Coordinates of C-alpha atoms in Angstrom, one line a residue:
M16 CA 0.0 0.0 -0.1
E17 CA 1.9 3.2 -1.1
S18 CA 1.1 6.6 0.1
P19 CA 1.8 9.9 -1.5
D20 CA 4.3 12.5 -0.1
I21 CA 2.8 14.4 2.7
R22 CA 3.4 17.9 1.2
G23 CA 1.3 19.0 -1.7
G24 CA 3.1 20.3 -4.8
D25 CA 2.2 24.0 -4.1
G26 CA 3.2 23.6 -0.4
S27 CA -0.1 25.2 0.8
D28 CA -1.9 24.0 3.9
F29 CA -4.9 23.0 2.0
A30 CA -2.8 20.7 -0.3
T31 CA -1.0 19.4 2.8
L32 CA -4.4 18.5 4.3
E33 CA -5.5 16.8 1.1
T34 CA -2.4 14.7 0.9
A35 CA -2.4 13.8 4.7
E36 CA -6.2 13.0 4.4
K37 CA -5.3 10.5 1.6
I38 CA -2.7 8.8 3.7
I39 CA -4.9 8.5 6.7
L40 CA -8.0 7.4 4.7
R41 CA -6.0 4.7 2.9
W42 CA -5.7 3.1 6.4
D43 CA -9.3 3.6 7.4
S44 CA -10.4 0.1 8.3
T45 CA -14.1 0.9 8.0
T46 CA -13.8 1.7 4.3
S47 CA -10.9 -0.5 3.2
E48 CA -10.6 -4.2 3.3
E49 CA -6.9 -3.9 2.9
A50 CA -6.6 -1.7 5.8
K51 CA -8.8 -3.8 7.8
E52 CA -6.5 -6.9 7.1
N53 CA -3.1 -5.1 7.8
L54 CA -1.4 -3.1 10.5
I55 CA 0.4 0.1 10.0
F56 CA 3.2 -0.8 12.5
Q57 CA 3.7 -4.0 10.9
S58 CA 4.5 -2.3 7.6
D59 CA 7.9 -1.1 6.6
R60 CA 9.1 1.8 8.8
E61 CA 8.7 4.3 5.9
E62 CA 5.0 3.8 5.8
V63 CA 4.9 4.2 9.7
D64 CA 6.6 7.4 9.5
R65 CA 4.6 8.7 6.7
Y66 CA 1.3 8.0 8.5
L67 CA 2.6 9.5 11.8
Q68 CA 3.6 12.5 9.8
A69 CA 0.3 12.9 8.2
V70 CA -1.3 12.7 11.7
D71 CA 1.0 15.4 12.8
E72 CA 0.3 17.7 9.8
V73 CA -3.4 17.3 10.2
Q74 CA -3.1 18.0 14.0
R75 CA -0.9 21.1 13.3
L76 CA -3.5 22.4 10.7
V77 CA -6.3 21.9 13.3
S78 CA -4.4 23.6 15.9
S79 CA -3.3 26.6 13.6
I80 CA -5.4 29.7 12.6
S81 CA -4.6 29.1 8.9
I82 CA -7.8 27.2 8.2
S83 CA -10.3 29.9 8.2
D84 CA -12.7 27.9 6.0
S85 CA -15.1 26.0 8.4
R86 CA -15.5 23.3 5.6
H87 CA -11.8 22.5 5.8
E88 CA -11.7 22.7 9.6
V89 CA -14.6 20.1 9.7
K90 CA -12.7 17.9 7.2
A91 CA -9.5 18.2 9.3
R92 CA -11.2 17.3 12.4
S93 CA -12.9 14.3 10.7
T94 CA -9.6 13.3 9.4
I95 CA -8.2 13.3 12.9
Q96 CA -11.0 11.2 14.4
I97 CA -10.4 8.6 11.8
A98 CA -6.7 8.7 12.5
M99 CA -7.3 8.5 16.3
A100 CA -9.6 5.5 15.8
R101 CA -6.9 3.7 13.7
L102 CA -4.2 4.6 16.1
E103 CA -6.4 3.2 19.0
D104 CA -6.4 -0.1 17.1
E105 CA -2.8 0.0 16.4
L106 CA -2.1 0.7 20.1
R107 CA -4.2 -2.2 21.2
N108 CA -2.7 -4.6 18.7
I109 CA 0.9 -3.6 19.7
L110 CA 0.2 -4.1 23.4
L111 CA -1.6 -7.5 22.7
S112 CA 1.3 -8.7 20.6
Q113 CA 3.7 -7.9 23.3
T114 CA 1.9 -9.4 26.3
S115 CA 4.2 -12.1 27.1
T116 CA 3.6 -15.2 28.9
F117 CA 6.2 -15.6 31.8
E118 CA 7.4 -18.8 33.5
P119 CA 6.4 -18.2 37.3
D120 CA 9.9 -19.2 38.3
S121 CA 11.4 -16.5 36.2
L122 CA 9.4 -13.8 38.2
L123 CA 10.1 -15.4 41.7
L124 CA 13.1 -13.8 43.4
D125 CA 16.0 -15.9 45.0
S126 CA 14.5 -17.0 48.2
S127 CA 17.9 -17.3 49.7
A128 CA 18.5 -13.6 49.2
S129 CA 15.5 -12.0 50.4
S130 CA 12.9 -14.4 51.7
F131 CA 11.7 -15.4 55.1
A132 CA 12.4 -19.0 56.2
T133 CA 9.0 -20.4 56.8
R134 CA 8.4 -22.4 59.9
A135 CA 7.4 -26.1 60.1
D136 CA 4.5 -26.8 62.5
L137 CA 5.0 -27.8 66.0
E138 CA 5.8 -31.4 64.9
D139 CA 9.0 -33.3 65.7
T140 CA 11.8 -33.1 63.2
E141 CA 13.8 -35.5 65.2
A142 CA 13.3 -39.3 65.5
V143 CA 11.8 -40.3 68.8
A144 CA 14.7 -42.7 69.3
A145 CA 17.1 -39.7 69.0
D146 CA 15.5 -38.0 71.9
E147 CA 17.1 -40.1 74.5
G148 CA 14.7 -43.1 74.0
E149 CA 11.7 -41.1 75.0
G150 CA 9.3 -43.0 72.8
E151 CA 9.6 -46.5 74.5
G152 CA 6.2 -47.6 75.8
E153 CA 4.8 -44.2 75.1
E154 CA 1.2 -44.9 74.7
Q155 CA 0.2 -41.6 76.2
E156 CA -3.1 -39.9 76.6
E157 CA -3.9 -37.6 73.7
M158 CA -3.5 -34.1 75.1
N159 CA -5.8 -31.4 74.1
L160 CA -4.4 -27.8 74.4
V161 CA -7.9 -26.4 73.8
L162 CA -6.9 -24.9 70.5
P163 CA -9.9 -23.2 68.9
D164 CA -9.5 -25.1 65.6
G165 CA -9.0 -28.5 67.4
S166 CA -5.4 -28.7 66.5
D167 CA -3.7 -31.9 67.8
S168 CA -1.0 -30.5 70.0
N169 CA 0.3 -34.0 70.8
S170 CA 2.1 -33.9 67.5
G171 CA 4.6 -31.3 68.8
S172 CA 8.1 -32.4 69.9
D173 CA 11.6 -31.3 69.3
P174 CA 12.7 -29.2 66.3
G175 CA 15.6 -27.8 68.3
S176 CA 18.5 -29.3 66.6
S177 CA 17.1 -28.5 63.2
R178 CA 16.5 -24.9 64.2
L179 CA 17.3 -22.5 61.2
S180 CA 20.4 -20.4 62.1
S181 CA 19.3 -17.4 60.2
R182 CA 15.5 -16.8 59.8
R183 CA 15.4 -13.7 57.7
S184 CA 17.3 -11.1 56.0
S185 CA 17.1 -7.4 57.0
C186 CA 14.7 -5.1 55.2
K187 CA 15.7 -4.3 51.8
S188 CA 14.9 -1.1 49.9
T189 CA 15.1 -0.4 46.2
S190 CA 18.1 -2.8 45.8
S191 CA 15.5 -5.6 46.0
I192 CA 13.5 -4.3 43.0
R193 CA 14.3 -6.3 39.8
E194 CA 12.7 -4.5 36.7
I195 CA 12.2 -6.7 33.7
D196 CA 11.2 -5.7 30.1
L197 CA 7.5 -6.2 29.7
V198 CA 7.6 -5.2 26.1
S199 CA 10.5 -5.0 23.6
S200 CA 12.4 -1.7 23.2
E201 CA 11.0 -1.2 19.6
A202 CA 7.5 -1.7 20.8
V203 CA 8.2 1.0 23.6
S204 CA 9.2 3.4 20.8
D205 CA 6.0 2.6 18.7
L206 CA 3.7 2.9 21.7
R207 CA 5.2 6.2 22.7
S208 CA 4.6 7.7 19.4
I209 CA 1.1 6.5 19.4
V210 CA 0.3 7.7 23.0
H211 CA 2.0 11.0 22.4
R212 CA -0.3 11.7 19.4
M213 CA -3.5 10.6 20.9
I214 CA -3.0 12.6 23.9
G215 CA -2.0 15.7 22.0
A216 CA -5.2 15.3 19.9
G217 CA -7.2 15.2 23.1
Y218 CA -7.9 11.5 23.1
S219 CA -6.2 10.8 26.4
R220 CA -9.3 9.1 27.8
E221 CA -9.5 6.7 24.9
C222 CA -5.7 6.1 25.0
L223 CA -5.7 5.3 28.7
Q224 CA -8.8 3.1 28.3
V225 CA -7.1 0.9 25.8
Y226 CA -3.7 0.9 27.4
G227 CA -5.1 0.3 30.8
N228 CA -7.5 -2.6 29.7
V229 CA -4.7 -4.5 27.9
R230 CA -2.1 -4.1 30.6
K231 CA -4.6 -4.7 33.3
S232 CA -5.6 -8.0 31.6
A233 CA -1.9 -8.9 31.4
M234 CA -1.3 -8.1 35.0
E235 CA -4.2 -10.5 35.9
T236 CA -2.6 -13.1 33.8
I237 CA 0.7 -12.9 35.6
F238 CA -1.1 -13.0 39.0
K239 CA -2.8 -16.3 37.9
Q240 CA 0.5 -17.7 36.9
L241 CA 2.0 -16.8 40.3
G242 CA -0.9 -18.5 42.0
I243 CA -2.6 -15.5 43.3
V244 CA -6.4 -16.0 42.7
K245 CA -9.4 -14.0 43.7
L246 CA -10.4 -14.9 47.3
G247 CA -12.6 -12.8 49.4
I248 CA -11.9 -12.5 53.1
G249 CA -14.7 -14.8 53.9
D250 CA -13.3 -17.4 51.5
V251 CA -9.9 -17.4 53.3
Q252 CA -11.4 -17.7 56.7
R253 CA -13.4 -20.7 55.7
L254 CA -10.4 -22.5 54.6
D255 CA -8.8 -25.2 56.9
W256 CA -5.6 -23.9 58.6
E257 CA -3.5 -26.5 57.1
V258 CA -4.5 -25.3 53.6
V259 CA -4.0 -21.6 54.7
E260 CA -0.4 -22.3 55.8
V261 CA 0.5 -23.6 52.3
K262 CA -1.1 -20.6 50.8
I263 CA 0.8 -18.3 53.2
R264 CA 4.2 -19.7 52.0
R265 CA 3.2 -19.3 48.4
W266 CA 1.8 -15.9 49.0
I267 CA 5.0 -14.6 50.5
R268 CA 7.1 -15.6 47.5
A269 CA 4.5 -14.4 45.1
A270 CA 4.1 -11.0 46.8
K271 CA 7.8 -10.3 46.5
A272 CA 7.6 -11.1 42.7
C273 CA 4.5 -8.9 42.3
V274 CA 5.8 -6.0 44.2
R275 CA 9.5 -6.1 43.1
V276 CA 9.2 -7.4 39.7
V277 CA 5.7 -7.0 38.3
F278 CA 4.6 -3.7 39.8
A279 CA 8.1 -2.2 39.5
S280 CA 8.3 -3.2 35.9
E281 CA 4.8 -2.0 35.2
K282 CA 5.6 1.4 36.7
R283 CA 8.8 1.7 34.5
L284 CA 6.8 0.8 31.4
C285 CA 4.4 3.6 32.2
E286 CA 7.2 6.0 32.8
Q287 CA 8.9 5.0 29.4
I288 CA 5.6 5.5 27.4
F289 CA 3.8 8.6 29.1
D290 CA 6.9 10.7 30.1
G291 CA 5.5 11.3 33.7
G292 CA 2.9 13.6 35.0
E293 CA -0.6 12.9 36.1
V294 CA -1.5 10.8 32.9
E295 CA 1.3 8.4 33.8
E296 CA 0.1 8.0 37.6
T297 CA -3.4 7.6 36.6
C298 CA -2.7 4.9 34.0
F299 CA -0.3 3.1 36.4
M300 CA -3.0 3.1 39.2
E301 CA -5.7 1.9 36.6
I302 CA -3.6 -1.0 35.8
V303 CA -2.3 -2.2 39.4
K304 CA -5.0 -1.0 41.8
S305 CA -7.4 -3.9 41.5
S306 CA -4.5 -6.5 41.5
A307 CA -2.8 -4.8 44.5
L308 CA -6.1 -5.0 46.4
Q309 CA -6.5 -8.5 45.4
L310 CA -3.0 -9.1 46.6
F311 CA -3.5 -7.8 50.0
T312 CA -6.9 -9.3 50.6
F313 CA -5.2 -12.5 51.7
P314 CA -3.0 -11.1 54.5
E315 CA -5.9 -8.8 55.7
A316 CA -8.1 -12.0 56.0
I317 CA -5.4 -13.6 58.1
S318 CA -5.0 -10.5 60.3
I319 CA -8.6 -10.5 61.3
S320 CA -9.2 -14.3 61.5
R321 CA -10.0 -16.1 64.6
R322 CA -7.0 -16.3 66.9
S323 CA -5.4 -19.6 68.1
P324 CA -1.8 -20.5 69.1
E325 CA -0.8 -22.6 66.0
K326 CA -1.3 -19.5 63.8
L327 CA 1.2 -17.3 65.5
F328 CA 4.3 -18.2 63.4
K329 CA 2.5 -17.9 60.0
I330 CA 1.3 -14.6 61.1
L331 CA 4.7 -13.3 61.9
D332 CA 6.0 -14.7 58.6
L333 CA 3.3 -12.5 56.9
H334 CA 4.1 -9.5 59.1
D335 CA 7.8 -9.6 58.4
A336 CA 7.2 -10.2 54.7
L337 CA 5.2 -7.0 54.5
A338 CA 7.9 -5.2 56.6
D339 CA 10.4 -6.5 54.1
L340 CA 8.3 -5.1 51.1
L341 CA 7.3 -1.8 52.5
P342 CA 10.4 0.1 51.5
D343 CA 10.1 -1.2 48.0
M344 CA 6.3 -0.2 48.0
E345 CA 7.4 3.3 49.1
E346 CA 9.5 3.6 46.1
I347 CA 7.0 2.2 43.6
F348 CA 3.7 3.8 45.0
N349 CA 5.2 7.2 45.7
S350 CA 2.5 9.5 44.3
E351 CA -0.5 10.9 45.8
S352 CA -2.9 8.7 43.7
S353 CA -1.2 5.5 44.8
E354 CA -0.9 6.4 48.5
T355 CA -4.1 4.3 49.3
I356 CA -2.1 1.1 48.4
L357 CA 0.8 2.0 50.6
V358 CA -1.6 3.0 53.3
Q359 CA -3.4 -0.4 53.1
A360 CA -0.2 -2.4 53.2
T361 CA 0.8 -0.6 56.3
E362 CA -2.4 -0.9 58.1
I363 CA -2.5 -4.7 57.4
Q364 CA 1.0 -5.0 58.7
S365 CA -0.2 -3.2 62.0
R366 CA -3.2 -5.5 62.2
L367 CA -1.0 -8.5 61.7
A368 CA 1.2 -7.2 64.6
E369 CA -1.8 -6.8 66.9
A370 CA -3.0 -10.3 65.8
A371 CA 0.5 -11.7 66.8
R372 CA 0.2 -10.1 70.2
G373 CA -3.3 -11.4 70.8
T374 CA -2.2 -14.7 69.6
L375 CA 0.6 -15.0 72.1
V376 CA -1.9 -14.1 74.9
E377 CA -4.2 -16.9 73.6
F378 CA -1.4 -19.3 73.7
E379 CA -0.7 -18.4 77.3
N380 CA -4.4 -18.9 78.3
A381 CA -4.6 -22.2 76.3
I382 CA -1.9 -23.6 78.5
F383 CA -3.7 -22.6 81.6
R384 CA -7.0 -24.1 80.4
E385 CA -5.5 -27.4 79.0
P386 CA -7.8 -29.9 80.8
S387 CA -6.3 -33.4 80.3
V388 CA -6.3 -35.2 83.7
V389 CA -5.4 -38.9 82.7
P390 CA -1.8 -39.2 83.7
V391 CA 0.8 -40.1 81.1
P392 CA 2.0 -43.7 81.7
G393 CA 5.4 -44.1 83.6
G394 CA 5.5 -40.3 84.5
T395 CA 7.2 -39.6 81.3
I396 CA 7.1 -36.2 79.5
H397 CA 3.6 -34.9 78.9
P398 CA 2.5 -33.8 75.5
L399 CA 1.8 -30.3 76.8
T400 CA 5.4 -29.9 77.9
R401 CA 6.6 -30.8 74.5
Y402 CA 4.2 -28.5 72.7
V403 CA 4.9 -25.6 74.9
M404 CA 8.6 -25.8 74.8
N405 CA 8.7 -26.4 71.0
Y406 CA 6.5 -23.3 70.8
L407 CA 9.0 -21.3 72.9
N408 CA 11.9 -22.3 70.7
L409 CA 10.1 -21.2 67.7
I410 CA 9.1 -17.9 69.5
A411 CA 12.9 -17.6 70.0
D412 CA 13.5 -17.9 66.4
Y413 CA 11.4 -14.8 65.9
K414 CA 13.0 -12.8 68.7
Q415 CA 13.9 -9.9 66.5
T416 CA 10.5 -9.3 65.5
L417 CA 8.8 -10.2 68.7
V418 CA 10.9 -7.9 70.8
E419 CA 9.7 -5.0 68.7
L420 CA 6.0 -6.2 68.8
I421 CA 5.7 -7.2 72.5
M422 CA 5.8 -4.0 74.5
S423 CA 3.8 -4.9 77.5
K424 CA 4.2 -7.4 80.4
P425 CA 1.8 -10.3 80.8
C426 CA -1.4 -9.1 82.1
A427 CA -1.6 -11.5 85.0
G428 CA 0.5 -13.3 87.5
L429 CA 3.0 -10.6 88.1
K430 CA 2.6 -10.5 91.9
C431 CA 3.3 -13.4 94.2
T432 CA -0.1 -14.0 95.8
N433 CA 0.4 -17.5 96.9
D434 CA -3.0 -18.3 95.7
P435 CA -3.1 -22.2 95.1
V436 CA -5.5 -22.0 92.3
K437 CA -3.7 -19.5 90.3
P438 CA -0.1 -19.5 88.8
D439 CA 2.2 -16.7 90.3
M440 CA 5.3 -15.3 89.1
D441 CA 7.5 -13.1 91.4
I442 CA 9.3 -10.6 89.1
S443 CA 11.1 -8.9 91.8
Q444 CA 14.4 -10.3 90.6
L445 CA 13.4 -10.2 86.9
E446 CA 13.1 -6.5 86.6
G447 CA 15.8 -6.1 83.8
C448 CA 13.9 -8.6 81.7
S449 CA 12.2 -7.5 78.4
P450 CA 8.4 -8.0 78.0
L451 CA 9.1 -10.8 75.6
A452 CA 11.3 -12.6 78.2
L453 CA 8.7 -12.0 80.9
H454 CA 5.9 -13.5 78.5
C455 CA 8.2 -16.5 77.9
I456 CA 8.9 -17.1 81.6
W457 CA 5.2 -16.6 82.4
T458 CA 4.4 -19.2 79.9
M459 CA 6.7 -21.6 81.7
V460 CA 5.2 -20.6 85.0
M461 CA 1.9 -21.6 83.8
L462 CA 3.1 -24.8 82.2
Q463 CA 4.6 -25.7 85.6
F464 CA 1.5 -24.9 87.5
N465 CA -0.5 -27.1 85.1
L466 CA 2.1 -30.0 85.4
E467 CA 1.7 -29.8 89.2
G468 CA -1.9 -30.1 89.0
K469 CA -1.7 -33.1 86.6
S470 CA 0.9 -34.7 89.0
L471 CA -1.9 -35.0 91.6
H472 CA -3.8 -37.5 89.5
Y473 CA -1.0 -40.1 90.1
K474 CA -2.0 -42.5 92.9
D475 CA 1.7 -43.2 93.6
E476 CA 3.2 -40.2 95.2
A477 CA 6.8 -41.3 94.1
L478 CA 5.7 -41.4 90.4
S479 CA 4.2 -37.9 90.7
H480 CA 7.7 -36.7 91.7
I481 CA 9.2 -38.5 88.8
F482 CA 6.7 -36.9 86.6
I483 CA 7.6 -33.4 87.7
M484 CA 11.3 -34.2 87.4
N485 CA 11.0 -35.4 83.9
N486 CA 9.0 -32.5 82.7
V487 CA 10.8 -29.8 84.3
H488 CA 14.2 -31.3 83.3
Y489 CA 12.8 -31.4 79.8
I490 CA 12.0 -27.7 80.0
V491 CA 15.6 -27.0 81.2
Q492 CA 17.2 -29.0 78.5
K493 CA 15.0 -27.3 75.8
V494 CA 16.1 -23.9 77.1
K495 CA 19.7 -25.0 77.2
S496 CA 19.5 -26.3 73.6
S497 CA 18.4 -23.0 72.1
T498 CA 20.9 -20.3 72.3
E499 CA 18.2 -17.7 71.4
L500 CA 15.7 -18.9 74.0
R501 CA 18.4 -19.1 76.8
E502 CA 19.3 -15.6 76.0
I503 CA 15.7 -14.6 76.4
I504 CA 15.0 -16.5 79.6
G505 CA 18.2 -15.8 81.4
D506 CA 20.4 -18.1 83.7
L507 CA 18.6 -16.9 86.8
Y508 CA 15.4 -18.5 85.9
L509 CA 17.2 -21.4 84.5
R510 CA 18.8 -22.1 87.8
R511 CA 15.3 -21.9 89.5
L512 CA 14.0 -24.6 87.2
T513 CA 17.1 -26.7 87.6
G514 CA 16.5 -26.5 91.4
I515 CA 12.8 -27.6 91.0
F516 CA 13.6 -30.8 89.1
R517 CA 16.5 -31.7 91.5
H518 CA 14.2 -31.3 94.5
A519 CA 11.6 -33.4 92.7
A520 CA 14.3 -36.1 92.4
T521 CA 15.1 -35.9 96.2
K522 CA 11.3 -36.0 97.0
Y523 CA 11.0 -39.2 94.8
Q524 CA 14.0 -41.0 96.7
R525 CA 12.4 -40.1 100.1
A526 CA 8.9 -41.3 99.1
T527 CA 10.3 -44.6 97.7
W528 CA 13.4 -45.6 99.6
V529 CA 13.2 -44.4 103.2
R530 CA 10.7 -47.2 104.0
V531 CA 12.9 -49.8 102.1
L532 CA 16.2 -48.5 103.8
N533 CA 14.4 -48.6 107.2
S534 CA 14.3 -52.4 106.9
L535 CA 18.0 -52.6 106.8
R536 CA 18.4 -50.7 110.1
D537 CA 19.6 -52.5 113.3
E538 CA 16.8 -51.3 115.5
G539 CA 14.5 -53.9 116.8
L540 CA 16.8 -56.9 115.9
H541 CA 18.6 -57.2 119.3
V542 CA 16.8 -59.2 122.0
S543 CA 17.4 -57.0 124.9
G544 CA 18.3 -53.9 123.2
S545 CA 22.0 -54.5 123.8
F546 CA 24.2 -55.4 120.8
S547 CA 26.1 -58.0 122.9
S548 CA 22.9 -59.6 124.2
G549 CA 22.3 -61.3 120.7
V550 CA 20.0 -61.1 117.7
S551 CA 16.4 -62.1 117.3
K552 CA 16.5 -64.5 114.5
S553 CA 12.9 -64.3 114.0
A554 CA 13.0 -60.5 113.8
L555 CA 15.9 -60.8 111.4
R556 CA 14.1 -63.1 109.1
E557 CA 11.1 -60.8 109.0
R558 CA 13.3 -57.9 108.2
F559 CA 15.0 -59.8 105.3
K560 CA 11.5 -60.9 104.1
A561 CA 10.2 -57.4 104.4
F562 CA 13.3 -55.9 102.3
N563 CA 12.8 -58.6 99.7
T564 CA 9.1 -57.8 99.3
M565 CA 9.5 -54.1 99.1
F566 CA 12.4 -54.2 96.8
E567 CA 10.7 -56.8 94.5
E568 CA 7.6 -54.4 94.4
V569 CA 9.6 -51.4 93.8
H570 CA 11.5 -53.2 90.9
R571 CA 8.4 -54.5 89.5
V572 CA 6.6 -51.1 89.4
Q573 CA 9.5 -48.7 88.7
S574 CA 11.0 -50.7 85.9
T575 CA 7.9 -49.7 84.1
W576 CA 8.4 -46.0 84.9
S577 CA 10.2 -43.8 82.2
V578 CA 13.0 -41.4 82.6
P579 CA 13.7 -40.6 78.9
D580 CA 16.8 -38.5 79.4
V581 CA 19.8 -41.0 79.4
Q582 CA 22.0 -38.7 81.6
L583 CA 19.2 -37.9 84.2
R584 CA 18.2 -41.7 84.3
E585 CA 21.9 -42.7 85.0
E586 CA 22.3 -40.0 87.6
L587 CA 19.1 -41.1 89.4
R588 CA 20.2 -44.7 89.4
I589 CA 23.6 -43.8 90.7
S590 CA 22.0 -41.6 93.5
L591 CA 19.7 -44.4 94.6
S592 CA 22.6 -47.1 94.4
E593 CA 24.7 -44.9 96.6
H594 CA 22.1 -45.2 99.4
L595 CA 20.8 -48.7 98.7
I596 CA 23.9 -50.8 97.9
P597 CA 26.1 -49.8 100.9
A598 CA 23.2 -50.2 103.2
Y599 CA 22.3 -53.7 102.0
R600 CA 26.0 -54.7 101.8
S601 CA 26.5 -53.7 105.5
F602 CA 23.3 -55.3 106.6
L603 CA 23.9 -58.4 104.7
G604 CA 27.5 -58.6 106.0
R605 CA 26.5 -58.3 109.6
F606 CA 23.6 -60.7 109.7
R607 CA 24.1 -63.3 106.9
G608 CA 25.7 -65.8 109.4
H609 CA 22.4 -65.6 111.5
I610 CA 20.2 -66.6 108.6
E611 CA 22.6 -69.2 107.0
S612 CA 22.7 -71.1 110.3
G613 CA 19.0 -71.4 110.4
R614 CA 16.3 -73.3 108.4
H615 CA 15.7 -72.4 104.7
P616 CA 18.1 -69.5 104.3
E617 CA 17.4 -69.3 100.7
N618 CA 13.9 -67.9 101.4
Y619 CA 15.6 -64.8 103.1
L620 CA 18.9 -64.4 101.5
K621 CA 17.4 -64.1 98.0
Y622 CA 19.6 -61.4 96.5
S623 CA 23.2 -60.8 96.5
V624 CA 24.7 -57.2 96.3
E625 CA 25.5 -57.9 92.6
N626 CA 21.8 -58.9 92.0
L627 CA 20.7 -55.5 93.4
E628 CA 23.3 -53.6 91.3
T629 CA 21.9 -55.4 88.3
A630 CA 18.3 -55.0 89.1
V631 CA 18.7 -51.2 89.6
L632 CA 19.8 -51.0 86.0
D633 CA 16.1 -51.9 85.1
F634 CA 14.7 -48.8 86.9
F635 CA 13.0 -46.1 84.8
E636 CA 13.4 -47.9 81.5
G637 CA 9.6 -47.7 80.8
Y638 CA 9.2 -51.5 80.2
T639 CA 5.7 -52.6 79.4
T640 CA 6.2 -55.6 81.6
A641 CA 8.7 -55.6 84.4
P642 CA 11.7 -58.0 83.7
H643 CA 12.6 -60.9 85.8
L644 CA 14.4 -60.3 89.0
R645 CA 17.5 -62.6 89.1
R646 CA 18.2 -64.4 92.6
S647 CA 21.3 -65.5 94.2
Q648 CA 22.2 -69.2 93.3

């Protein structure tokens, strides 16, 4: 399709108009089938330049005062309308042809550089066997932490050794932005030439409508590729929490791509085409506003959802992700017209912070309300203890954020009231602790208070002491295993806890072994009360018989009890052996001859010292059935 030169032979404006009109009308798709089937900007560049020059000349003539003839003015304006309609089509076609389909992974930023490490649930990441044999014979009562969504808190155990060493990077500003070319550089030049002429001719509304609709559609396509679908607040809140957790992890990655790549690149494209000003900002907002609102609907729904303890860490992940993105958003949405998006993101971050604070309080209350009363077999570690300590270890991982968010002390229990039905915490020696530290200590105080109540459900007093010893020792070890948690708690309270479990061990020994060891005392064995007066063999036989019976019963029962920690179990055995073995050796050495000289000595001298030493090794192993107790030959 060849076009005439733009200037008329005589150089007059009227001749120029005639020539320009011919060029423009040749590309009028309403009158020409050839124009309908072809595109100007897919022709050779000379034809493109010729058409654009024709448009410029007509627009110049319309704007000048040289056309005094109203008939020619009408003709020129009609020609401009035809040209603008054609340029509108060309604009649309160029934009559509340049709408690329991106692979989602090409848009997602390197998670190692700028992402938050997401948290596993409060489930074990260690094999049970690796936790000092804790799992042997562990058919425990299912513990209900009274989580609002019915979460099974018994699943929690020990992620300590797999704790991530570095949870997140610091907030990044514009250095995190990675702009990409949404259209080719040649297409940018063509789009600029069209937009410039449409706006110059007073067709900015039509121009923005076409540009905005196509780019908005392209934005929606990218969002779908990134997995961001339209979900209302109610839709999100009706999802199971396990589903939401997965969506949160995906949302964080996708949000970084949307802000730092998609929004940033879209803004740059607008800048390249519209040359700044109000038109550029209006167009940019028209394209991204609905997508931005869609993007932030998800964290908004999480921020106002029902609070329950298992949600805390994902809420913090969302909070930190927004904190990480806000500096970039300030760079991208830096105009008055886009301020609403920035304000929305900031408000959602604040609501997430409030949700985190409220969820921590709910966690503390849930510990106090946990109602399970059936004792765990063998006095081993209660599921509640595992859950709480794993939770606190995760809290320590989020120390940097929580220190900033938790500004107030626990609302209850800060005065020592000695009320037996309420947990107390005397903070007179904890004045230097941060509010976060006080919340963590208060949590352990409530846990200990709850465990004390559960210990009362054991019929055997000695087993109740083993239960307290096991659980408080577990608390101490979990604190020691986490550098972050130990820094928060402090050594002063850790020493208090250590004293508690050691005192429980002492109370166990008294409850079990005082009566057994009393049977090995000399009192009551001498006929006249004088050592030289002789020994009552009948009393001595009864004493051996009583010792044997009591020791057999203790062995039968306590070999089924469990002390999961290897070192603690060995220390407890050594301690009781230091009392039992010397006392038995001395008693046996002094009175063996009296029994052996009588009838049926094997009924009374049933165990050697070595038999007892071997039998002690069965204690606290958590056997389902007590092992056979070996006798002297």
